[in-house]
Coordinates of C-alpha atoms and ligand atoms in Angstrom, one line a residue:
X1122 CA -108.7 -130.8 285.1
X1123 CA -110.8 -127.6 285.5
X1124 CA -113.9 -127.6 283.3
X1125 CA -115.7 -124.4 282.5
X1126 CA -119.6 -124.4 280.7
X1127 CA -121.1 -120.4 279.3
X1128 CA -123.8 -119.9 277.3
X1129 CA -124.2 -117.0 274.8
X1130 CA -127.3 -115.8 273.0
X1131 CA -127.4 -112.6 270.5
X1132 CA -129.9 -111.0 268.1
X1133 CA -129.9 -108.4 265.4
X1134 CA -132.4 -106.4 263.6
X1135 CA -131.9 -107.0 259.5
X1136 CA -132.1 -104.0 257.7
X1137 CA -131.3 -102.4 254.1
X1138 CA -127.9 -100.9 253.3
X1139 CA -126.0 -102.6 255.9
X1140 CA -123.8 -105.9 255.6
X1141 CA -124.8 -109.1 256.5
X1142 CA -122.1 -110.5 258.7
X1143 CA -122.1 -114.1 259.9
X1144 CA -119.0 -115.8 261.5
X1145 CA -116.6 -113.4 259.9
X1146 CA -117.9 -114.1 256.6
X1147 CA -120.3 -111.7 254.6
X1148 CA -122.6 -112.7 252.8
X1149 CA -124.6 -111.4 249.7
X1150 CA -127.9 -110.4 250.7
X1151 CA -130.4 -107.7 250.3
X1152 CA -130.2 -106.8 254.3
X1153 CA -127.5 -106.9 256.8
X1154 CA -127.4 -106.7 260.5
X1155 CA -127.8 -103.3 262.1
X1156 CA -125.6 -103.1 265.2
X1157 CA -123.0 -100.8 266.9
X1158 CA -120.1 -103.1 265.3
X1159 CA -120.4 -105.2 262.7
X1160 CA -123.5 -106.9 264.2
X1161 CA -121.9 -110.4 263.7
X1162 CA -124.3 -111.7 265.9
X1163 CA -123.0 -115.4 265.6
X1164 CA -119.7 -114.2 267.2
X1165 CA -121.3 -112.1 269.5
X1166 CA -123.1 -115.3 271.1
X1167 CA -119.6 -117.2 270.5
X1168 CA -118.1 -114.0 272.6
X1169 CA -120.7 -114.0 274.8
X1170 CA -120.4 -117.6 275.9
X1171 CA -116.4 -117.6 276.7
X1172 CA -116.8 -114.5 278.8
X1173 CA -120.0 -116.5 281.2
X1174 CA -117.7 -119.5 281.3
X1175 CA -115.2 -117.0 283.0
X1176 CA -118.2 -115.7 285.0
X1177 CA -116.2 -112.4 283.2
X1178 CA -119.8 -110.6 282.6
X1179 CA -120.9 -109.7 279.2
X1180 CA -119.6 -108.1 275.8
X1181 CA -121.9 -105.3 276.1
X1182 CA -120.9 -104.0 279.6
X1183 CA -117.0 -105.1 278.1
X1184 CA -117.6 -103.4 274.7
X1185 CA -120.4 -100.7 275.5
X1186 CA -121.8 -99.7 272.1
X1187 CA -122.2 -95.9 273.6
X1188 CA -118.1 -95.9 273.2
X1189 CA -116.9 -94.7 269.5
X1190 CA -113.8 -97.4 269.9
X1191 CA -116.1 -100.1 269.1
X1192 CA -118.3 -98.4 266.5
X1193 CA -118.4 -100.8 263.3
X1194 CA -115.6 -102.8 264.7
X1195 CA -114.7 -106.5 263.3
X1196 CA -116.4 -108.8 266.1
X1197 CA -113.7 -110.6 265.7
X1198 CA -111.4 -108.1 267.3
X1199 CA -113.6 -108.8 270.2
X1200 CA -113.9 -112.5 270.2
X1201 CA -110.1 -111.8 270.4
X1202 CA -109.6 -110.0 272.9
X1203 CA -112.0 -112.1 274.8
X1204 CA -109.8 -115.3 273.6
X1205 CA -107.0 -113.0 275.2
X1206 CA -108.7 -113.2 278.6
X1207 CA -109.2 -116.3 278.0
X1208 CA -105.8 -117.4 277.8
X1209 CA -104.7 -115.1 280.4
X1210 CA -106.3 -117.2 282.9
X1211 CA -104.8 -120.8 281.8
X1212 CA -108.1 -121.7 280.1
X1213 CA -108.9 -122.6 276.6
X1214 CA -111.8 -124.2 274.5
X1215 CA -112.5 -127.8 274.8
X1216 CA -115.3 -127.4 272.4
X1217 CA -117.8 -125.1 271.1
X1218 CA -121.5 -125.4 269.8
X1219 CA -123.6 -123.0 267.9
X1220 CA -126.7 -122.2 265.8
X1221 CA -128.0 -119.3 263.9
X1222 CA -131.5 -119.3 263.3
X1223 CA -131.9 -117.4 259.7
X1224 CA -134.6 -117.4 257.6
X1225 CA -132.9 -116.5 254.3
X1226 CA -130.5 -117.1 252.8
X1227 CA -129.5 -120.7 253.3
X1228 CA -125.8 -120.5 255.2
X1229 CA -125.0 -124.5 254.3
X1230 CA -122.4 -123.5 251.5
X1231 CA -120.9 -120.8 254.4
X1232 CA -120.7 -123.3 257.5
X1233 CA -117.5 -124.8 256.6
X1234 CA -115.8 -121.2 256.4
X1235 CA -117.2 -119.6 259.3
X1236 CA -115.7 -123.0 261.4
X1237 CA -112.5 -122.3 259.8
X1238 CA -112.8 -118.6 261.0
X1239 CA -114.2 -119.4 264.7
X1240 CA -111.0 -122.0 264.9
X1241 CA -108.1 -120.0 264.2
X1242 CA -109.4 -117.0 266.1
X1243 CA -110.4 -119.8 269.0
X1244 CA -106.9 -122.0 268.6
X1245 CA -109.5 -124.6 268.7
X1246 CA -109.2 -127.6 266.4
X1247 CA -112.0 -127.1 263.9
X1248 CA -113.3 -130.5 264.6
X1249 CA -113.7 -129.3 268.2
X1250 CA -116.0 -126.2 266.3
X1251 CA -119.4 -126.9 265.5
X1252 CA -121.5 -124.3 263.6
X1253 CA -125.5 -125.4 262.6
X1254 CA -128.3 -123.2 260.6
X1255 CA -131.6 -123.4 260.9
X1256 CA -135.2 -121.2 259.8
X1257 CA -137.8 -120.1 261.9
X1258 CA -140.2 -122.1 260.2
X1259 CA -141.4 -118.7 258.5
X1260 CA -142.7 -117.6 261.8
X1261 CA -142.4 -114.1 263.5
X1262 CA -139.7 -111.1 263.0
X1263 CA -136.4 -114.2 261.9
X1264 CA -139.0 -115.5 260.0
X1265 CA -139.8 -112.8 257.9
X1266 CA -136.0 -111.7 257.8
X1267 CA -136.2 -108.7 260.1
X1268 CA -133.7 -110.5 262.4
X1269 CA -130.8 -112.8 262.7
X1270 CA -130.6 -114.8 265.8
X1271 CA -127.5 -116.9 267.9
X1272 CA -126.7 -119.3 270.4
X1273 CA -123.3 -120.7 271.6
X1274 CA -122.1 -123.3 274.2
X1275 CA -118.9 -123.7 275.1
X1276 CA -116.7 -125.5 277.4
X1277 CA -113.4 -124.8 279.0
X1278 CA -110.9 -126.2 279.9
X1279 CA -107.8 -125.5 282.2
X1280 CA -105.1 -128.3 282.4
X1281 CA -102.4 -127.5 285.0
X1282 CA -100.6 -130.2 283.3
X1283 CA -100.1 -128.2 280.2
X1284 CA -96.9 -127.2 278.5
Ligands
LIG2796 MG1 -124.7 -108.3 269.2

């Protein structure tokens, strides 16, 4: 067995007249994230974390946001394509933790959705998927809702056993 650990981080500014995006899913509120894509910044950590397992660099130099091919793209065309490389290489997800840190609104009616999302764009069993929410306390730019913040960690595996 060939076990694999990345770690992915990702923050967005909030801001009027865009869509807030989380885990595929949007979600009503009065600000969304601002971003070259879709500013899903939950995938973008998720996307983030597969690609430093694979020691494959980063989604911005993969996906630079000076290209128009990516401009308000689904990041889950990304997490994809990175779940493509993935693959390619024998590997897939043993199991996968994240959190957004929000401070409105509250994403506990969402979380069951975006693990359903996150597993059939992983392949991953969605019990192998965890997704947690949290506040800033109130404190700082996430706590007064001017930005959304993510973390991932994932692990790999590669069996040379398999199939
Ligand atoms: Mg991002």
């Amino acid at each position: 067995m060939d076990f694999r650990i990345g770690f992915g981080n990702d923050i967005h500014r909030l801001v009027e007249s865009r869509k807030l995006i989380i885990g595929g899913i949007e979600i009503p509120f009065e600000k969304g994230c601002l971003g070259h894509s879709d500013g899903d910044a939950l995938f973008h950590a998720i996307t983030d974390a597969i690609l430093g397992a694979l020691a494959l660099r980063d989604i911005g130099w993969l996906f630079p946001d000076t290209s128009q091919e990516f401009k308000d793209i689904d990041s889950a065309i990304l997490l994809k394509k990175v779940m493509d490389m993935c693959h390619e290489r024998g590997y897939r997800i043993n199991n996968l933790d994240s959190t957004v840190i929000l401070q409105r609104p509250k994403l506990a009616s969402y979380i069951e959705k975006i693990r359903t999302n996150i597993s059939e764009i992983t392949d991953t069993p969605k019990t192998n998927i965890s997704v947690k929410a949290k506040t800033n306390e109130g404190l700082g730019y996430i706590g007064n809702s001017d930005a959304i913040a993510a973390y991932c960690v994932v692990s790999l595996i590669r069996s040379t056993d398999d199939e």
